């Protein structure tokens, strides 16, 4: 086995995994490796995996199996991410050709694990349950030069009964504010226009480190002050922890975008209780009312799970009605997938797949109706667009509004990476179509 010269990382799962990939890429490049496009000829191939639903795991398992059988294996193969935590060294039994397994809390150790593999020629794994704050975030190699993810808190202490994350990412550990501010300043200086703060539950930020005296909204006030900071987003917020101070920050801080991802998961209080979401439908609706009264132009996003064990048609209907009532701008809807090691595994997965799919379909149709109506209300409005790149046709520019709507308009290459005011005149499918508008005083920014 030779010291690898090239690498390829395949990423599955959420934004946190994407960021972890960027950090690993940075570590590998510091070690002298270069990234290549062809995964099969890479000297080092890493699968940065996700365990959130069965399908996510099956995709990687299939790929790893094929690597062992037919496809030639020249280099080193490793598994990182949430599946590394969920399956640990049992992966070696199933995939004897696998060289290492590195868990979500051991990204810092990637280099030493690699050395050990090279030196001992044995399978090596490192999967600690607790995250120690020793990660060099600044090493991250980002492909995107306009938008960046920044991790502010890792892990989750909420233990929703269906979810693997508290087991695959460990307990909540906040990152020191100075470290976050330093990274954000560097990103802004390097020309980044949008920063998304990441955490499984960003609203818990700072609660594990009382001595810092810096809760999530305090952090936002500090970040907003960074000269040149244009846009800040964050995800995800657990509804139970959203505070009035955070709502006021969304209203008052110019850089904060007004789309709040605020997952309800289900509309029935009985199901919510069984999910251990620690709020009832009524409490959730009260939070939404309060948020909307403090930030009238706020857009809301959600995640929803259909077909949770014992969910009746009437309970599903409650989810449907809540979605109709709240009118989310964005909804990610999933069919329940039982996960090993979670409390919900003790209940029978009793909703047939066809029923789950039917419920999923009905919610998707409803969401499409709501989104279409929302698009209509945006006609003739002038919106701020962060221009990211050319659209697929290579002619129109493409970007996103503060509330995450996709917009295309005609412009030139020099506008990529800038903020432009675009007047919406029509739409094509889900995308808003507009034309450049001259910045006006007293503009309504949506
Ligand atoms: N921390 C975030 C999201 C974590 S995972 C939050 O709490 O909002 C992203 C989404 O995947 C969850 O919001 C949930 O809707 C979905 N999900 C998690 N476990 C799942 C499971 N076992 N089956 C189906 N969907 C699941
Ligand atoms: Fe999973 Fe719940 Fe934690 Fe979100 S809050 S990561 S759904 S346990
Ligand atoms: Fe998947 Fe882990 Fe993210 S399970 S969704 S990669 S936190």
Short mmCIF file of C-alpha atoms and ligand atoms in Angstrom, two decimals:
data_model
loop_
_atom_site.label_atom_id
_atom_site.label_comp_id
_atom_site.label_asym_id
_atom_site.label_seq_id
_atom_site.Cartn_x
_atom_site.Cartn_y
_atom_site.Cartn_z
CA UNK A 1 0.00 0.00 0.00
CA UNK A 2 1.45 3.34 -1.06
CA UNK A 3 1.03 6.80 0.40
CA UNK A 4 -2.01 8.13 -1.51
CA UNK A 5 -1.49 11.03 -3.91
CA UNK A 6 -5.07 11.57 -5.02
CA UNK A 7 -8.43 11.45 -3.28
CA UNK A 8 -12.14 11.48 -3.93
CA UNK A 9 -14.82 12.03 -1.27
CA UNK A 10 -18.42 11.06 -2.00
CA UNK A 11 -20.83 12.87 0.30
CA UNK A 12 -24.29 11.75 1.38
CA UNK A 13 -26.75 13.38 3.79
CA UNK A 14 -27.09 16.87 5.19
CA UNK A 15 -25.20 20.16 5.08
CA UNK A 16 -23.21 19.17 8.17
CA UNK A 17 -21.81 16.27 6.19
CA UNK A 18 -21.03 18.55 3.26
CA UNK A 19 -19.07 20.79 5.60
CA UNK A 20 -17.28 17.82 7.16
CA UNK A 21 -16.27 16.77 3.65
CA UNK A 22 -14.82 20.24 3.03
CA UNK A 23 -12.85 20.00 6.28
CA UNK A 24 -11.53 16.53 5.38
CA UNK A 25 -10.64 17.76 1.88
CA UNK A 26 -8.67 20.59 3.49
CA UNK A 27 -6.80 18.16 5.74
CA UNK A 28 -5.95 15.90 2.81
CA UNK A 29 -4.78 18.79 0.63
CA UNK A 30 -2.57 20.01 3.48
CA UNK A 31 -1.05 16.54 3.47
CA UNK A 32 -0.24 16.94 -0.22
CA UNK A 33 -3.10 14.97 -1.80
CA UNK A 34 -4.94 16.34 -4.81
CA UNK A 35 -8.63 15.88 -5.54
CA UNK A 36 -9.63 14.01 -8.71
CA UNK A 37 -12.94 13.58 -10.51
CA UNK A 38 -12.81 9.85 -11.14
CA UNK A 39 -13.60 8.01 -7.93
CA UNK A 40 -12.46 4.62 -9.16
CA UNK A 41 -8.91 5.69 -9.90
CA UNK A 42 -8.45 7.73 -6.71
CA UNK A 43 -5.69 6.47 -4.38
CA UNK A 44 -7.95 7.31 -1.45
CA UNK A 45 -11.71 6.99 -1.66
CA UNK A 46 -13.88 8.17 1.23
CA UNK A 47 -17.61 7.66 1.62
CA UNK A 48 -18.92 10.35 3.97
CA UNK A 49 -22.19 8.68 4.86
CA UNK A 50 -25.68 9.35 6.24
CA UNK A 51 -27.95 7.10 8.30
CA UNK A 52 -31.07 9.21 8.53
CA UNK A 53 -33.29 6.88 6.50
CA UNK A 54 -32.88 3.34 5.25
CA UNK A 55 -32.47 4.46 1.65
CA UNK A 56 -29.51 6.69 2.56
CA UNK A 57 -27.71 3.70 4.06
CA UNK A 58 -28.66 1.28 1.30
CA UNK A 59 -27.09 3.52 -1.36
CA UNK A 60 -23.70 3.37 0.36
CA UNK A 61 -23.94 -0.31 1.24
CA UNK A 62 -24.64 -1.12 -2.43
CA UNK A 63 -21.71 0.95 -3.59
CA UNK A 64 -19.33 -0.51 -1.02
CA UNK A 65 -20.42 -4.02 -1.96
CA UNK A 66 -19.77 -3.37 -5.65
CA UNK A 67 -16.31 -1.95 -4.83
CA UNK A 68 -15.46 -5.25 -3.16
CA UNK A 69 -16.80 -7.52 -5.89
CA UNK A 70 -16.38 -6.48 -9.49
CA UNK A 71 -14.80 -3.06 -9.47
CA UNK A 72 -11.06 -3.02 -9.19
CA UNK A 73 -9.68 -1.74 -5.96
CA UNK A 74 -6.34 0.01 -6.17
CA UNK A 75 -6.42 2.42 -3.34
CA UNK A 76 -7.50 2.92 0.22
CA UNK A 77 -11.21 2.96 1.00
CA UNK A 78 -12.68 4.55 4.12
CA UNK A 79 -16.11 5.23 5.56
CA UNK A 80 -16.77 8.40 7.58
CA UNK A 81 -19.94 10.16 8.72
CA UNK A 82 -23.08 8.96 10.46
CA UNK A 83 -23.06 5.38 9.16
CA UNK A 84 -19.55 5.01 10.53
CA UNK A 85 -21.07 5.79 13.94
CA UNK A 86 -24.17 3.66 13.49
CA UNK A 87 -22.25 0.59 12.31
CA UNK A 88 -18.71 1.16 13.61
CA UNK A 89 -16.28 -1.74 13.08
CA UNK A 90 -19.11 -4.13 12.13
CA UNK A 91 -18.62 -2.62 8.65
CA UNK A 92 -15.36 -4.57 8.36
CA UNK A 93 -17.20 -7.88 8.62
CA UNK A 94 -19.48 -7.01 5.75
CA UNK A 95 -16.81 -5.26 3.67
CA UNK A 96 -13.43 -6.95 4.17
CA UNK A 97 -11.90 -4.64 1.53
CA UNK A 98 -12.64 -1.56 3.65
CA UNK A 99 -9.50 0.01 5.17
CA UNK A 100 -10.82 2.41 7.77
CA UNK A 101 -13.87 3.77 9.57
CA UNK A 102 -13.72 7.26 11.10
CA UNK A 103 -16.69 8.61 13.06
CA UNK A 104 -18.23 12.08 13.07
CA UNK A 105 -16.39 13.04 16.26
CA UNK A 106 -12.97 12.00 14.97
CA UNK A 107 -12.50 14.03 11.81
CA UNK A 108 -9.38 15.53 13.36
CA UNK A 109 -7.88 12.02 13.47
CA UNK A 110 -8.26 11.29 9.75
CA UNK A 111 -4.53 11.82 9.12
CA UNK A 112 -3.35 9.57 11.97
CA UNK A 113 -5.83 6.86 10.97
CA UNK A 114 -4.50 7.02 7.43
CA UNK A 115 -0.92 6.70 8.72
CA UNK A 116 -1.92 3.71 10.81
CA UNK A 117 -3.54 2.01 7.82
CA UNK A 118 -0.39 2.58 5.76
CA UNK A 119 1.93 1.44 8.51
CA UNK A 120 0.08 -1.60 9.85
CA UNK A 121 -1.77 -2.61 6.65
CA UNK A 122 -4.64 -3.47 8.98
CA UNK A 123 -8.21 -2.23 9.18
CA UNK A 124 -8.41 0.75 11.56
CA UNK A 125 -11.42 2.41 13.17
CA UNK A 126 -11.91 5.43 15.39
CA UNK A 127 -15.45 6.20 16.46
CA UNK A 128 -15.64 8.05 19.76
CA UNK A 129 -19.04 8.99 21.12
CA UNK A 130 -18.06 12.43 22.37
CA UNK A 131 -16.87 15.36 20.30
CA UNK A 132 -13.82 17.20 21.62
CA UNK A 133 -13.56 20.76 20.35
CA UNK A 134 -10.21 20.39 18.61
CA UNK A 135 -11.26 20.58 14.99
CA UNK A 136 -9.37 22.92 12.68
CA UNK A 137 -12.36 24.49 10.92
CA UNK A 138 -10.22 26.96 9.02
CA UNK A 139 -8.62 24.22 6.97
CA UNK A 140 -11.90 23.63 5.06
CA UNK A 141 -11.60 23.66 1.24
CA UNK A 142 -14.78 25.04 -0.24
CA UNK A 143 -15.71 24.68 -3.91
CA UNK A 144 -18.35 27.37 -3.65
CA UNK A 145 -16.85 30.87 -3.51
CA UNK A 146 -20.06 32.74 -2.72
CA UNK A 147 -21.84 30.76 0.00
CA UNK A 148 -20.30 28.91 2.93
CA UNK A 149 -21.43 26.65 5.76
CA UNK A 150 -20.10 27.35 9.24
CA UNK A 151 -20.60 24.90 12.07
CA UNK A 152 -21.65 26.48 15.39
CA UNK A 153 -22.85 23.49 17.41
CA UNK A 154 -22.43 19.78 16.87
CA UNK A 155 -24.55 16.90 18.16
CA UNK A 156 -28.12 16.79 19.41
CA UNK A 157 -29.61 16.28 22.88
CA UNK A 158 -33.25 16.14 21.81
CA UNK A 159 -33.68 12.41 21.24
CA UNK A 160 -36.74 12.44 18.98
CA UNK A 161 -37.80 8.80 19.06
CA UNK A 162 -37.38 8.19 15.31
CA UNK A 163 -33.97 9.82 14.87
CA UNK A 164 -30.44 8.42 14.76
CA UNK A 165 -28.65 11.77 15.00
CA UNK A 166 -28.17 11.87 18.81
CA UNK A 167 -26.43 8.48 18.47
CA UNK A 168 -24.42 9.26 15.34
CA UNK A 169 -23.35 12.77 16.30
CA UNK A 170 -23.28 12.56 20.09
CA UNK A 171 -24.32 15.18 22.57
CA UNK A 172 -24.43 18.91 21.92
CA UNK A 173 -21.10 20.73 21.96
CA UNK A 174 -21.08 24.44 21.11
CA UNK A 175 -18.13 26.00 19.32
CA UNK A 176 -16.50 29.03 21.01
CA UNK A 177 -17.92 32.32 19.64
CA UNK A 178 -14.42 33.73 18.97
CA UNK A 179 -13.65 30.78 16.71
CA UNK A 180 -16.93 31.24 14.79
CA UNK A 181 -16.38 34.99 14.46
CA UNK A 182 -12.81 34.46 13.25
CA UNK A 183 -13.95 32.05 10.54
CA UNK A 184 -16.84 34.29 9.46
CA UNK A 185 -14.53 37.33 9.25
CA UNK A 186 -12.13 35.35 7.06
CA UNK A 187 -14.97 34.24 4.82
CA UNK A 188 -16.34 37.77 4.43
CA UNK A 189 -12.84 39.07 3.69
CA UNK A 190 -12.47 36.36 1.07
CA UNK A 191 -15.62 37.67 -0.63
CA UNK A 192 -18.27 35.25 0.66
CA UNK A 193 -21.72 36.81 0.57
CA UNK A 194 -23.80 34.28 2.44
CA UNK A 195 -23.02 32.23 5.53
CA UNK A 196 -25.25 29.42 6.76
CA UNK A 197 -24.74 28.60 10.42
CA UNK A 198 -25.14 24.89 10.98
CA UNK A 199 -26.27 22.79 13.89
CA UNK A 200 -28.83 20.05 14.43
CA UNK A 201 -30.45 22.51 16.76
CA UNK A 202 -28.87 25.94 16.53
CA UNK A 203 -31.25 27.29 19.17
CA UNK A 204 -29.38 25.27 21.79
CA UNK A 205 -26.21 27.19 21.03
CA UNK A 206 -24.30 28.20 24.16
CA UNK A 207 -26.56 26.38 26.61
CA UNK A 208 -23.86 23.79 27.30
CA UNK A 209 -21.35 26.57 28.04
CA UNK A 210 -23.11 28.97 30.40
CA UNK A 211 -19.80 30.64 31.27
CA UNK A 212 -19.54 32.04 27.73
CA UNK A 213 -22.66 34.10 28.29
CA UNK A 214 -23.44 33.81 24.61
CA UNK A 215 -26.69 32.23 23.48
CA UNK A 216 -27.71 31.85 19.85
CA UNK A 217 -29.21 35.33 19.49
CA UNK A 218 -26.12 36.86 21.19
CA UNK A 219 -23.95 35.13 18.61
CA UNK A 220 -26.11 36.50 15.79
CA UNK A 221 -25.70 40.07 17.05
CA UNK A 222 -21.93 39.60 17.07
CA UNK A 223 -21.84 38.12 13.56
CA UNK A 224 -24.12 40.78 12.11
CA UNK A 225 -21.56 43.41 13.18
CA UNK A 226 -18.83 41.95 10.97
CA UNK A 227 -18.19 44.62 8.32
CA UNK A 228 -19.27 43.37 4.90
CA UNK A 229 -21.47 40.55 6.23
CA UNK A 230 -24.32 40.44 3.70
CA UNK A 231 -26.45 37.41 4.50
CA UNK A 232 -26.71 34.99 7.40
CA UNK A 233 -28.91 31.91 7.40
CA UNK A 234 -29.16 29.19 10.00
CA UNK A 235 -30.51 25.70 10.29
CA UNK A 236 -32.12 23.94 12.02
CA UNK A 237 -34.24 25.39 14.83
CA UNK A 238 -36.12 23.11 17.16
CA UNK A 239 -39.48 24.82 17.77
CA UNK A 240 -39.33 24.35 21.52
CA UNK A 241 -36.16 26.42 21.88
CA UNK A 242 -37.03 29.42 19.72
CA UNK A 243 -36.98 32.51 21.92
CA UNK A 244 -38.46 35.99 21.65
CA UNK A 245 -34.89 37.33 21.58
CA UNK A 246 -34.15 35.21 18.51
CA UNK A 247 -37.35 36.40 16.81
CA UNK A 248 -36.33 40.01 17.51
CA UNK A 249 -32.88 39.32 16.10
CA UNK A 250 -34.48 38.05 12.88
CA UNK A 251 -36.53 41.25 12.72
CA UNK A 252 -33.71 43.64 13.61
CA UNK A 253 -30.47 42.34 12.14
CA UNK A 254 -30.02 43.42 8.51
CA UNK A 255 -27.90 40.44 7.54
CA UNK A 256 -30.29 37.79 8.87
CA UNK A 257 -32.42 36.19 6.17
CA UNK A 258 -36.10 35.90 6.91
CA UNK A 259 -36.60 32.22 6.12
CA UNK A 260 -36.79 30.17 9.28
CA UNK A 261 -36.63 26.41 9.04
CA UNK A 262 -38.95 25.40 11.83
CA UNK A 263 -39.86 21.71 11.49
CA UNK A 264 -43.21 20.63 12.89
CA UNK A 265 -42.78 16.91 11.89
CA UNK A 266 -46.48 16.08 12.47
CA UNK A 267 -49.77 17.87 13.09
CA UNK A 268 -51.26 15.57 15.70
CA UNK A 269 -50.34 16.16 19.34
CA UNK A 270 -50.59 12.43 20.08
CA UNK A 271 -48.05 11.63 17.36
CA UNK A 272 -45.84 14.54 18.43
CA UNK A 273 -45.80 13.11 21.93
CA UNK A 274 -44.89 9.68 20.62
CA UNK A 275 -42.12 11.34 18.57
CA UNK A 276 -40.86 13.07 21.73
CA UNK A 277 -40.97 16.46 20.03
CA UNK A 278 -41.85 18.02 23.42
CA UNK A 279 -44.49 20.41 22.05
CA UNK A 280 -48.13 20.03 21.17
CA UNK A 281 -49.74 21.23 17.97
CA UNK A 282 -51.22 24.17 19.89
CA UNK A 283 -47.87 25.19 21.39
CA UNK A 284 -46.28 25.03 17.96
CA UNK A 285 -49.03 27.19 16.45
CA UNK A 286 -48.59 29.72 19.26
CA UNK A 287 -44.88 29.97 18.47
CA UNK A 288 -45.68 30.54 14.80
CA UNK A 289 -48.19 33.28 15.71
CA UNK A 290 -45.66 34.98 17.95
CA UNK A 291 -42.93 34.72 15.31
CA UNK A 292 -45.23 36.14 12.64
CA UNK A 293 -46.34 38.99 14.91
CA UNK A 294 -42.73 39.95 15.61
CA UNK A 295 -41.40 39.34 12.06
CA UNK A 296 -44.36 39.94 9.73
CA UNK A 297 -42.46 39.13 6.51
CA UNK A 298 -41.00 35.87 7.82
CA UNK A 299 -41.12 32.77 5.60
CA UNK A 300 -41.30 29.38 7.23
CA UNK A 301 -39.85 26.03 6.26
CA UNK A 302 -40.62 22.62 7.71
CA UNK A 303 -39.80 18.94 7.77
CA UNK A 304 -42.61 16.42 8.02
CA UNK A 305 -42.68 12.69 8.61
CA UNK A 306 -45.73 10.73 7.41
CA UNK A 307 -46.61 7.20 8.43
CA UNK A 308 -45.10 7.29 11.90
CA UNK A 309 -46.15 4.11 13.80
CA UNK A 310 -49.90 4.11 14.61
CA UNK A 311 -50.60 7.36 12.68
CA UNK A 312 -54.29 7.21 11.74
CA UNK A 313 -55.86 8.81 8.67
CA UNK A 314 -57.47 11.42 10.95
CA UNK A 315 -54.10 12.22 12.52
CA UNK A 316 -52.52 12.51 9.10
CA UNK A 317 -55.37 14.86 8.18
CA UNK A 318 -54.29 17.08 11.09
CA UNK A 319 -50.85 17.37 9.53
CA UNK A 320 -52.50 18.24 6.22
CA UNK A 321 -54.67 20.89 7.87
CA UNK A 322 -51.77 22.42 9.78
CA UNK A 323 -49.77 22.72 6.55
CA UNK A 324 -52.74 24.37 4.89
CA UNK A 325 -53.13 26.75 7.79
CA UNK A 326 -49.45 27.71 8.18
CA UNK A 327 -48.60 27.86 4.49
CA UNK A 328 -44.92 27.03 4.57
CA UNK A 329 -42.65 28.39 1.86
CA UNK A 330 -40.62 25.23 1.89
CA UNK A 331 -41.43 21.70 3.06
CA UNK A 332 -39.34 18.54 3.11
CA UNK A 333 -41.67 15.58 3.46
CA UNK A 334 -40.47 12.08 4.33
CA UNK A 335 -42.00 8.64 4.82
CA UNK A 336 -41.12 7.21 8.23
CA UNK A 337 -38.16 4.84 8.10
CA UNK A 338 -37.45 2.72 11.20
CA UNK A 339 -33.87 3.11 12.43
CA UNK A 340 -31.97 0.58 14.50
CA UNK A 341 -31.13 1.76 18.00
CA UNK A 342 -33.85 4.42 18.16
CA UNK A 343 -36.73 4.23 20.69
CA UNK A 344 -39.34 4.12 17.87
CA UNK A 345 -37.96 0.72 16.82
CA UNK A 346 -39.92 -0.82 19.68
CA UNK A 347 -43.15 0.03 17.85
CA UNK A 348 -44.22 -1.93 14.85
CA UNK A 349 -43.75 -0.07 11.57
CA UNK A 350 -47.44 -0.64 10.98
CA UNK A 351 -48.34 1.87 8.29
CA UNK A 352 -48.15 0.07 4.91
CA UNK A 353 -45.74 1.52 2.38
CA UNK A 354 -48.60 2.37 -0.05
CA UNK A 355 -50.35 4.38 2.67
CA UNK A 356 -47.13 6.23 3.52
CA UNK A 357 -46.57 7.01 -0.17
CA UNK A 358 -50.16 8.15 -0.62
CA UNK A 359 -49.90 10.51 2.37
CA UNK A 360 -46.56 11.80 1.12
CA UNK A 361 -48.06 12.46 -2.31
CA UNK A 362 -51.03 14.33 -0.88
CA UNK A 363 -48.78 16.62 1.16
CA UNK A 364 -46.51 17.25 -1.81
CA UNK A 365 -49.49 18.26 -3.93
CA UNK A 366 -50.75 20.58 -1.22
CA UNK A 367 -47.30 22.15 -0.85
CA UNK A 368 -47.08 22.68 -4.60
CA UNK A 369 -50.44 24.49 -4.55
CA UNK A 370 -49.27 26.71 -1.67
CA UNK A 371 -45.94 27.43 -3.36
CA UNK A 372 -47.68 28.27 -6.65
CA UNK A 373 -49.91 30.78 -4.86
CA UNK A 374 -46.91 32.26 -3.10
CA UNK A 375 -45.12 32.65 -6.44
CA UNK A 376 -48.13 34.55 -7.76
CA UNK A 377 -47.97 37.02 -4.90
CA UNK A 378 -44.34 37.76 -5.77
CA UNK A 379 -45.13 38.94 -9.31
CA UNK A 380 -44.14 42.59 -9.85
CA UNK A 381 -42.14 42.63 -6.62
CA UNK A 382 -38.50 43.60 -6.62
CA UNK A 383 -36.38 41.11 -4.71
CA UNK A 384 -32.75 40.99 -3.67
CA UNK A 385 -30.97 38.15 -5.45
CA UNK A 386 -27.55 36.76 -4.63
CA UNK A 387 -26.29 35.81 -8.09
CA UNK A 388 -24.61 32.40 -7.99
CA UNK A 389 -24.02 31.25 -11.56
CA UNK A 390 -25.42 30.90 -15.04
CA UNK A 391 -28.60 28.89 -15.37
CA UNK A 392 -28.43 25.54 -17.18
CA UNK A 393 -29.21 27.23 -20.50
CA UNK A 394 -25.99 29.25 -20.09
CA UNK A 395 -27.83 32.48 -20.94
CA UNK A 396 -29.71 33.60 -17.84
CA UNK A 397 -28.12 34.22 -14.44
CA UNK A 398 -29.41 32.29 -11.45
CA UNK A 399 -29.55 33.13 -7.77
CA UNK A 400 -31.64 33.05 -4.62
CA UNK A 401 -33.67 35.61 -2.72
CA UNK A 402 -33.37 36.11 1.02
CA UNK A 403 -36.30 33.73 1.46
CA UNK A 404 -34.59 31.07 -0.68
CA UNK A 405 -36.62 31.49 -3.86
CA UNK A 406 -34.80 30.61 -7.06
CA UNK A 407 -34.70 33.52 -9.55
CA UNK A 408 -33.36 33.73 -13.09
CA UNK A 409 -32.79 36.93 -15.05
CA UNK A 410 -30.64 38.27 -17.88
CA UNK A 411 -27.32 39.76 -16.90
CA UNK A 412 -23.62 39.38 -17.45
CA UNK A 413 -20.91 37.29 -15.86
CA UNK A 414 -19.56 40.18 -13.79
CA UNK A 415 -22.70 39.98 -11.66
CA UNK A 416 -21.87 36.51 -10.35
CA UNK A 417 -21.21 36.79 -6.63
CA UNK A 418 -23.02 40.12 -6.28
CA UNK A 419 -26.40 41.12 -4.87
CA UNK A 420 -28.83 42.50 -7.43
CA UNK A 421 -32.36 43.85 -7.31
CA UNK A 422 -34.57 41.87 -9.68
CA UNK A 423 -38.16 42.64 -10.61
CA UNK A 424 -40.19 39.46 -11.03
CA UNK A 425 -42.39 39.31 -14.14
CA UNK A 426 -43.23 35.62 -14.57
CA UNK A 427 -42.17 32.12 -13.63
CA UNK A 428 -41.05 28.92 -15.21
CA UNK A 429 -42.05 25.90 -13.10
CA UNK A 430 -40.81 26.69 -9.58
CA UNK A 431 -38.34 29.35 -10.68
CA UNK A 432 -39.13 33.05 -10.63
CA UNK A 433 -38.18 34.94 -13.79
CA UNK A 434 -37.35 38.64 -13.66
CA UNK A 435 -35.32 41.54 -14.94
CA UNK A 436 -32.75 43.79 -13.35
CA UNK A 437 -34.29 46.69 -11.50
CA UNK A 438 -32.58 49.88 -10.45
CA UNK A 439 -32.25 49.95 -6.65
CA UNK A 440 -35.03 52.13 -5.26
CA UNK A 441 -35.43 53.82 -1.93
CA UNK A 442 -37.83 52.17 0.49
CA UNK A 443 -37.76 48.92 -1.42
CA UNK A 444 -39.74 46.04 0.00
CA UNK A 445 -37.19 43.29 0.41
CA UNK A 446 -38.77 39.86 0.63
N1 LIG B 1 -32.03 18.44 13.38
C1 LIG B 1 -32.94 18.71 12.41
C2 LIG B 1 -33.05 17.72 11.29
C3 LIG B 1 -32.45 16.40 11.37
S1 LIG B 1 -32.74 15.20 10.18
C4 LIG B 1 -34.28 18.89 13.08
O1 LIG B 1 -34.52 18.39 14.13
O2 LIG B 1 -35.10 19.54 12.49
C5 LIG B 1 -33.72 15.91 8.93
C6 LIG B 1 -35.11 15.40 8.88
O3 LIG B 1 -35.14 14.02 8.56
C7 LIG B 1 -35.89 15.48 10.18
O4 LIG B 1 -36.36 16.76 10.44
C8 LIG B 1 -36.99 14.49 9.94
O5 LIG B 1 -38.10 15.08 9.31
C9 LIG B 1 -36.36 13.48 8.98
N2 LIG B 1 -36.12 12.19 9.65
C10 LIG B 1 -35.31 11.95 10.70
N3 LIG B 1 -35.38 10.64 11.05
C11 LIG B 1 -36.24 10.07 10.19
C12 LIG B 1 -36.76 8.74 10.05
N4 LIG B 1 -36.38 7.77 10.87
N5 LIG B 1 -37.65 8.50 9.06
C13 LIG B 1 -38.03 9.49 8.22
N6 LIG B 1 -37.60 10.75 8.32
C14 LIG B 1 -36.72 11.05 9.30
FE1 LIG B 2 -33.05 14.28 15.23
FE2 LIG B 2 -34.81 15.44 16.76
FE3 LIG B 2 -32.22 15.97 17.08
FE4 LIG B 2 -33.49 16.85 14.94
S1 LIG B 2 -33.91 17.46 17.04
S2 LIG B 2 -31.51 15.85 14.99
S3 LIG B 2 -34.95 15.23 14.51
S4 LIG B 2 -33.23 14.04 17.45
FE1 LIG B 3 -27.57 12.08 7.78
FE2 LIG B 3 -26.01 12.34 9.82
FE3 LIG B 3 -26.82 14.47 8.55
S1 LIG B 3 -27.64 10.90 9.63
S2 LIG B 3 -28.81 13.85 7.80
S3 LIG B 3 -25.55 12.91 7.73
S4 LIG B 3 -26.45 14.30 10.72
#
